[in-house]
């Protein structure tokens, strides 16, 4: 287990240590290490017993408080382990093709390894403080990866934005941690989850932690960083969306699910559904491939968070699992399309935005394998029967339905909205597939496009096959398969009517989508396009006042800047004089010191005063050490 | 574990009423800086303002004297107000007033900043002797230190800047070492409050050399403040370069504050005598070294300021003797000696400043001043005699008290280190005679170029006269002060 955990770090270190000359070695070592790590994860997963396995590692202790860095594997974390390592391995393989020739390959693979390592840390840690540490490491490595092409200002801005948005959420997380510490006196999840009585601040504490989740899992109102983060390399987007960054939030929620009070869960559900609806609507009108996928991720995450809020954490984890595979596949295929089109463009020296779906079309003939994979995983995203997405979505709807029948009437609004989201999901997925692969070729007509290299195609195919229903259950209409049994042992309420309703609902949506987009017409709604102007609102509310304040302080500064500059210059001149004086003194002083030592005891004690501060400090520390040794002996 | 909000607010409110003088000083610093911006044209207002601030802080203690008999914990145990710290605070404020008296005619450069820094050092010293929490100790120590670094450069000469920089570098190292020690102590005990029983219990339970190391590292910060060996080398360079009022101030306020908090901290570190490590011996050795290094290095000095720097190192050794006794009486005698030290040190510095203003900067130039400036020379002579510890001055009484408490401690514990300390202390007293009396020797015995007598009725001379009377009074009527000090109970 420890090996699974540490190998990505080893990969990171290797990548950092190698010189540029041997950069090619990394493209071998990094995927290889990930492969071993993945196999280890699979072994861990299949040898999983009912009892959680804990690896006890003492960390440090202050007085009587003992902090441990325990690692724990239970059903949920074992599944996450598999998801993270598998997707990470495939992304590594894919990256060797996608990033070939990039001059900062070393940094890229190092950060990729580090990213995986930190995510595994979150998955395995049994201590909230440790989780927070890895949580921050994930934030940091995502910052590095999103801004990988640091010559692009947009990429740098996006990285910064992602970082700042995450910081806002993490501030909440930190406050939550403090509240938990003040009330429960422990960060050990094992002990925390066993606690039965509710402490007085529990709702606030869990909501504060949820703030961290909002930042990391891109929930309303902090979700606008995720579409911007598309500026990073596409494999990174795949990793962020499928397995690591955003999944961390959902994973954390389900990990500490037992801590949430009913009130807190209601808030979680509401935030989740708002996110799901808003981002689904936004995805409907985007024109950039990756942005559509980004909004769809946000919307799916919103559904998962809603499911957790509705008490169906296991359904959410199931969806997280299936989503990881098909979303990774979607991103990697999109990346393949972008990659090959870019190369084709370079050969023919034509220029258009290859990420804009309005420029694409009819690619199914030129890129059959990619089309096949994209269609499979897109069907999974849309939730068409016989695909994994259908099954896990079914689980979520069942969970929501149960929740709504138990509670007050407003919960039905949530259920209806969730159905609406699933409807819109079909619409935008269909639109995406149709615009890219069907219809007539537009700008790409003249290009000589060939399929992506095998190292890129293979991961895509694997992931596409993993989008089919059988990876989680044998019966394609019953989510209660083998994986769900692990998450939720025992009988689970399931009703077939829901599957039937869901299936027909999706087919209805498919029909609508076909009617709407068959002609290749593009609908554009400004407010959706701009993601409900959230960025604009942020700018108005926070950025402008902050900048105004900054310019105000700047003006004050300017009044003083002259004085500061002058004193700086004076200080430098003084310093220079002192140094000059020192030089003279070192020569003179050493002679004087020799003469003085001969002058008896008085001179001996004084000879420590050579005028040189380094010597003073040296003698003092030396004296201290002598003292210490003398006392200890 | 968690106090309710109202309780905390109550304790903070009570803390503020008990810390009136600290509040006054803090507001004073702000007022002084504000005044510096508004009344740049009238430099004479600043010493007056500073004087009023310190005076009101001082008056508070006198008016509210009975309030401090019972130790009170303030601000959730961050500070504690008791009569030990109150007495030291009174000494600081008196030293502050004397510093103002020395500087009000001479400080022409940046007066508002100068007085603000002096007040900041005073505030830091006040807080330091009240601190019961390592964090608070560190913050107040840094408040003193950082203000001192700037004050040390207030001569605005090349040398002054150099001294200030040296002071700063040395101080940074000392602070870093101290914080390192604190952090280890915190890691071992889990509490920052060194007066709490948890602190002592945890250290008792953990009987490793790490405890000694952490304790020693933590003590380094205090040794630096009182310029004791091995943290002394900064003193001569800083003293030589800084203006006279600043040196007088440095040699008293931070030093006494350091001694005050060291006394408390050592009691906690020695675990009330239960520690396996002999802290009495450690401090005893430090005192011996400090005495020896200070006195012997002073012998051949040519510059009176440098001479006084070594003298102040040596005097730290004498103050430490009172701490080493590790007895309530020893602490009381230490306080008495501290009072005497305050008076005689300021007496010497005021006279030296007067001579410096007449252009006499090295010891040889004092030739013949006995005739020229008779009163100042006599005052200087009395101050030097007091520093040596000869009758009929308070210095003799103080040394007698301190050494007698040491002798009692030796008889109680029969530790050889105490006897050695006694022997070295007495020997060093003899040694100090040689350099302390060198200036009066030049002044009275050696004849210089005879010049006419000059006007000696200056305010400085009048102030010196008051101090001389006090120092003589402390010899003839020591019970006057001792009666008051005897009421002070030193508890942790």
Short mmCIF file of C-alpha atoms in Angstrom, two decimals, chain A residues 61-65 181-183 185 560 574-575 577-578 581-582 599 601-603 605-606 608-613 616-617 619-621 623-624 627-628 630-632, chain B residues 2 158 161-162 165-166 169-170 173 186-190 202 206 209 212-213 216-217 220 230-233 236-237 278 281-282 285-286 293 296-297 300-301 306 310:
data_model
loop_
_atom_site.label_atom_id
_atom_site.label_comp_id
_atom_site.label_asym_id
_atom_site.label_seq_id
_atom_site.Cartn_x
_atom_site.Cartn_y
_atom_site.Cartn_z
CA UNK A 61 3.26 15.26 19.66
CA UNK A 62 2.93 18.51 21.50
CA UNK A 63 2.69 17.88 25.20
CA UNK A 64 -0.05 15.38 25.60
CA UNK A 65 -1.60 15.82 22.19
CA UNK A 181 -10.12 20.90 17.09
CA UNK A 182 -11.63 23.26 19.65
CA UNK A 183 -14.69 21.06 20.09
CA UNK A 185 -9.88 17.83 20.38
CA UNK A 560 6.96 58.43 0.56
CA UNK A 574 26.93 53.81 4.84
CA UNK A 575 27.14 50.10 4.40
CA UNK A 577 31.77 52.70 4.22
CA UNK A 578 31.36 50.15 6.94
CA UNK A 581 36.30 50.21 7.31
CA UNK A 582 35.96 46.52 8.05
CA UNK A 599 49.25 41.43 27.24
CA UNK A 601 44.67 37.96 31.07
CA UNK A 602 42.94 41.25 30.57
CA UNK A 603 44.01 41.35 26.99
CA UNK A 605 39.42 38.34 27.39
CA UNK A 606 39.40 41.47 25.32
CA UNK A 608 37.45 38.34 21.60
CA UNK A 609 36.44 41.88 20.77
CA UNK A 610 38.06 41.97 17.34
CA UNK A 611 35.44 44.34 16.08
CA UNK A 612 34.07 41.74 13.77
CA UNK A 613 30.52 40.76 14.46
CA UNK A 616 31.48 37.80 18.27
CA UNK A 617 28.68 35.53 17.27
CA UNK A 619 32.61 33.04 20.13
CA UNK A 620 29.24 33.32 21.78
CA UNK A 621 27.83 30.24 20.14
CA UNK A 623 30.95 29.33 24.38
CA UNK A 624 27.39 28.13 24.53
CA UNK A 627 28.90 25.07 28.17
CA UNK A 628 26.40 22.55 26.95
CA UNK A 630 30.45 20.56 29.90
CA UNK A 631 27.08 20.36 31.59
CA UNK A 632 26.14 17.14 29.89
CA UNK B 2 -12.49 26.62 26.19
CA UNK B 158 29.40 56.12 10.88
CA UNK B 161 25.49 52.93 12.38
CA UNK B 162 28.11 50.23 12.66
CA UNK B 165 24.17 47.02 12.88
CA UNK B 166 26.38 44.85 15.06
CA UNK B 169 23.00 41.09 13.99
CA UNK B 170 24.02 39.81 17.36
CA UNK B 173 21.18 35.47 16.47
CA UNK B 186 6.88 23.92 23.89
CA UNK B 187 7.21 20.72 21.95
CA UNK B 188 8.09 18.84 25.12
CA UNK B 189 5.52 20.34 27.41
CA UNK B 190 2.68 21.43 25.17
CA UNK B 202 6.10 17.51 31.73
CA UNK B 206 10.96 13.97 30.39
CA UNK B 209 19.50 16.12 27.98
CA UNK B 212 18.97 21.08 29.46
CA UNK B 213 19.74 22.04 25.90
CA UNK B 216 20.12 26.74 27.90
CA UNK B 217 19.14 27.91 24.43
CA UNK B 220 20.59 32.78 25.79
CA UNK B 230 28.95 34.35 26.58
CA UNK B 231 26.43 36.75 25.02
CA UNK B 232 28.36 39.90 25.95
CA UNK B 233 30.59 40.90 23.02
CA UNK B 236 31.52 47.55 24.09
CA UNK B 237 31.03 48.38 20.42
CA UNK B 278 22.05 21.98 38.42
CA UNK B 281 25.72 25.82 38.99
CA UNK B 282 25.10 26.92 35.40
CA UNK B 285 29.47 29.70 36.28
CA UNK B 286 27.92 32.30 33.99
CA UNK B 293 35.60 38.88 31.62
CA UNK B 296 39.62 42.14 33.33
CA UNK B 297 38.72 43.49 29.94
CA UNK B 300 43.21 48.59 29.82
CA UNK B 301 40.43 50.59 28.25
CA UNK B 306 34.03 51.34 26.50
CA UNK B 310 32.77 46.40 30.45
#
